[in-house]
Each structure stands twice: as structure tokens, then as C-alpha cells.
C-alpha angles and dihedrals in degrees: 000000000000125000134013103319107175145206092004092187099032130097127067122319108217123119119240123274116187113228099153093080102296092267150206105039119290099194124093092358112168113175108038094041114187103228121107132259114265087203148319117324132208119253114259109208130169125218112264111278105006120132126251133227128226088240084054097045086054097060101035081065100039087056089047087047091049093050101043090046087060084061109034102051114215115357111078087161093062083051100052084050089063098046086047091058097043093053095041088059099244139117127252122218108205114214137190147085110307117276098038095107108264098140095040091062095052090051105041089061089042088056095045090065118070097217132100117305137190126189111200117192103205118222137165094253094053117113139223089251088057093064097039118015146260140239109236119189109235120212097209091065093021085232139113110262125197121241112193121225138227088276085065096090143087100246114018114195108203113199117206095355092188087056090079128082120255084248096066095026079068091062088085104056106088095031085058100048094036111028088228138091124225119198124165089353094305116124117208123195114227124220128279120267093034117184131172113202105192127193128197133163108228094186103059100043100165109121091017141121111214100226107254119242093258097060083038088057094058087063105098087196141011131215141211106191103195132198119287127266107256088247097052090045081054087053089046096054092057095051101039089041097091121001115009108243080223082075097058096037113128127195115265091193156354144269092240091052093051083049092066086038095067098040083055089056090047091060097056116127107259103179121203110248078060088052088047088048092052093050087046083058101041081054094049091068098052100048091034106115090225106064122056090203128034147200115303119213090264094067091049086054085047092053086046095058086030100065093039093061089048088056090046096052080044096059100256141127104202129053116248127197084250087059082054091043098049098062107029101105086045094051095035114026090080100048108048125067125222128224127261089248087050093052084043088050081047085226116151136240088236090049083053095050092045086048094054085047087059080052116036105079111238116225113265130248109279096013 
């Protein structure tokens, strides 16, 4: 590994229990297959630049999902959500109660690909420069030099997002959107892939500053982790006993390769009658009766690159409206509000969501 990747071995220890409606398809995957490593496997890296096939898309993943199984016991569809994520260019917030294993999964993908990591661990005394850097003067040339920050890195883990004051959880912003940092003036590009995991407690909010919608609205996709099946607690115990497997991962590929990988996902058919059925749902929410504010056209851009990863990861060159289906609560329950009547009714964001699917007709076969 590249970078300064920290605490290895550190973070909480509990396999992955989906709670957030056991998500992104589980049936006919091909690529990110849910069975565990039977050992360590080679890297598989393509040459800088060079284009990647859909065949190759799929076991590349297939090789990130069996690695990251061995680690994360019980729960491969909270994995392929990760790796869809990652290969549709957009950034993950990882929600749920401490010891779950927030913290685990981010770094877990972060480990399986051999490119530059930083772990940031988000407190209310971190500043802005911390996150993105800072020009310093050096005596030697009598000039301002630039000092990256932590944001300057392939895969950045954020600890305890909501830790940190409004001032540098707006440092994000524009590293998120753009992929670039701007500091005096001076605009830096960041690396190719580039990919925030973010983690927040939404039970114990004291000390803490609740992301705006603005910073919410640059997570593709938002996760509930869940507690873990009795059977897959008993299996972690087994393999986080001891040694935790976190400490033996090797990378399965590189940064360059996930690079071609996601040119290749950008190039899946999305016909338009798909692209018309995305924007119906994106409407749904802002006239729905049930949510005070909707989907903005981010998040419809976000559902779009979204599906076409997941048919990707499913083996397939064209996007279909269970691709759509299968990600919209990930892509949109964070980023829309419910009415005062909808908390009352104690009705989710996710149940809305569900509820708009039943109504909003999906394209027909041919169109």
C-alpha cells in the first residue's frame, strides 16, 4: 500500500448486517459473488490507460467482493454496494450505532486496492488545511510551497464525519463534486479513482454537527450497516478472535485498473426510455405528499451511474429498470426530508421511496 494508511488493525470488529432493506440485488450476480476467499489472490492490474472489458469488469470485482467477504462476515450485499459505488465515481456515508463495523468496511475496500489511502479521523478541532492542504513559505527557495492534505488520496476514509465543525465539513465540498482542491487561488487536481467513506452515528448526537444537505447531497449512496445474523457474529468471532483477517489482506488489484474499470461502466447502454424512467422518479419525490424536500438533479445523475455500475457488476452490457430499482433507496433516502405528518406516521424515507416504485410505471420491454 501507498500512502499513510493508519491503525490497520484498529476500528471496530462486527460483520455487516444489512437494515437498510437488504440491497442491490442479490439474485444472478456475477461479478461480486458472495462466497469467501479460499486464499490470497494475485493482483490482477491492467497497463495504464488500456480499456477494460465487461468480462474483465466482472472479475475484477468478483476478486474485490471475495476479498472483502473474507473480512466482512455475512453481509456480501452491503459489499457490492460498496464496489458499486466505488465503479459508478461517487462517494459512500456509512451510517449506523458504533461497533457495527462502519469503519472495518471502508477500510477493508480501501486495503484490497493497492493505491494511496488516508484515514481521517474527524473532530471538532480539525481544520479546513487538514483536509486539504496548506501553502507553507520555505526558506531554502523564499516561495510558498503546497502541502497536500489528507483529501489528496485515492480512497479517503472519514471517521465520524459529523465530529468535525460545518467550517471544515465544507472542505469537502468541492473535492467531492469536482474531484479537485482549490487553496490561495491555486486549483489541484486530485488522483484518479478518488473515493470519500464516510462514517456518522446518527443515535448519540451530543458534540456533533448533522451534515447539511448540501455535503448529504455529494454521497452517491448511503448505508445502514445492521447488526449481524447470529450465525455470521459466531463466524466472526472465529476470524477476528485472534488476528484480525484485516492484518493478512492483500490487494486484488490496482488503482489504474479500477480506473478502466470505470471508463468501461460509463460506456453501458442506457436507453432512453431508462434515462426518462430515472427523471420520473427523481419527480415523484418532489411532488410526493410525503417529503417536504425531493430529489435534486444530482441525485438523478447519481441513479443514472449508479445503475449502470450494478449491471455491470451483474454481467451485462445495457442498463434495465431493475438496475434503477435496485438502488434507488441507497442513491435517494438520504437526500430527501419527510414531512412532519410522514415522521408522526413513523413511516421512513426508504418505505416512501418503495411506495413511489409501486407507482411510478417502469418502461416496458422493447421501448
Amino acid at each position: 500500500m501507498q500512502g499513510g494508511y493508519e491503525d490497520q488493525g484498529g476500528g471496530p470488529h462486527g460483520s455487516m448486517g444489512g437494515s437498510a432493506g437488504n440491497q442491490l440485488g442479490t439474485g444472478g450476480r456475477q461479478g461480486a459473488g458472495s462466497s469467501p476467499a479460499t486464499g490470497p489472490e494475485s493482483l490482477l492490474s491492467f497497463p495504464a490507460g488500456s480499456p477494460a472489458s465487461l468480462s474483465q469488469v466482472t472479475e475484477v470485482a468478483g476478486r474485490l467482493a471475495r476479498a472483502m467477504n473474507s473480512v466482512i462476515e455475512g453481509k456480501p450485499d452491503v459489499v457490492h454496494t460498496a464496489i458499486t459505488v466505488l465503479l459508478a465515481e461517487g462517494h459512500l456515508l456509512l451510517e449506523d450505532v458504533p461497533g457495527v463495523g462502519k469503519t472495518m468496511l471502508a477500510k477493508t475496500l480501501a486495503k484490497t486496492i493497492d493505491c494511496s489511502v488516508r484515514r481521517v479521523q474527524f473532530t471538532p478541532d480539525l481544520l479546513p488545511s487538514d483536509i486539504t492542504g496548506v501553502s507553507v513559505f520555505n526558506q531554502d527557495v523564499r516561495d510558498f510551497e503546497f502541502r497536500p492534505g489528507a483529501i489528496f488520496a485515492n480512497v479517503v476514509v472519514g471517521d465520524e464525519i459529523n465530529r468535525a465543525s460545518p467550517k471544515t465539513q465544507s472542505a469537502l465540498l468541492e473535492s467531492m463534486e469536482e474531484g479537485q482542491v482549490t487553496v490561495d487561488g491555486q486549483t489541484y487536481d486530485l488522483p484518479k479513482p478518488f473515493i470519500v467513506m464516510a462514517t456518522q452515528n446518527p443515535i448519540e448526537m451530543e458534540g456533533t454537527y448533522p451534515l447539511p444537505e448540501a455535503q448529504r447531497d455529494r454521497f452517491m449512496a448511503r448505508i445502514s450497516m445492521g447488526y449481524p445474523s447470529s450465525r455470521a457474529e459466531v463466524a466472526m468471532l472465529d476470524s477476528h478472535g485472534q488476528v484480525s483477517p484485516l492484518e493478512t489482506l492483500t490487494p486484488v488489484t490496482d488503482a489504474a485498473t479500477i480506473t478502466a474499470m470505470v471508463r468501461a461502466v460509463r460506456s453501458v447502454f442506457t436507453s432512453d426510455a431508462i434515462k426518462q424512467y430515472v427523471v420520473d422518479l427523481s419527480s415523484a419525490t418532489r411532488s410526493s405528499s410525503a417529503l417536504r424536500l425531493g430529489a435534486s438533479p444530482r441525485a438523478t445523475l447519481h441513479m443514472l451511474r449508479a445503475a449502470r455500475a450494478h449491471a455491470a457488476l451483474e454481467g451485462r452490457d445495457h442498463v434495465l429498470p431493475d438496475d434503477v430499482q435496485a438502488i434507488v433507496v441507497h442513491v435517494l433516502a438520504h437526500r430527501v426530508i419527510p414531512t412532519g405528518e410522514t415522521q408522526l406516521a413513523r413511516r421512513s424515507t426508504a418505505e416512501v421511496l418503495q411506495d413511489l416504485m409501486r407507482r411510478v410505471p417502469v418502461p416496458a420491454a422493447g421501448r
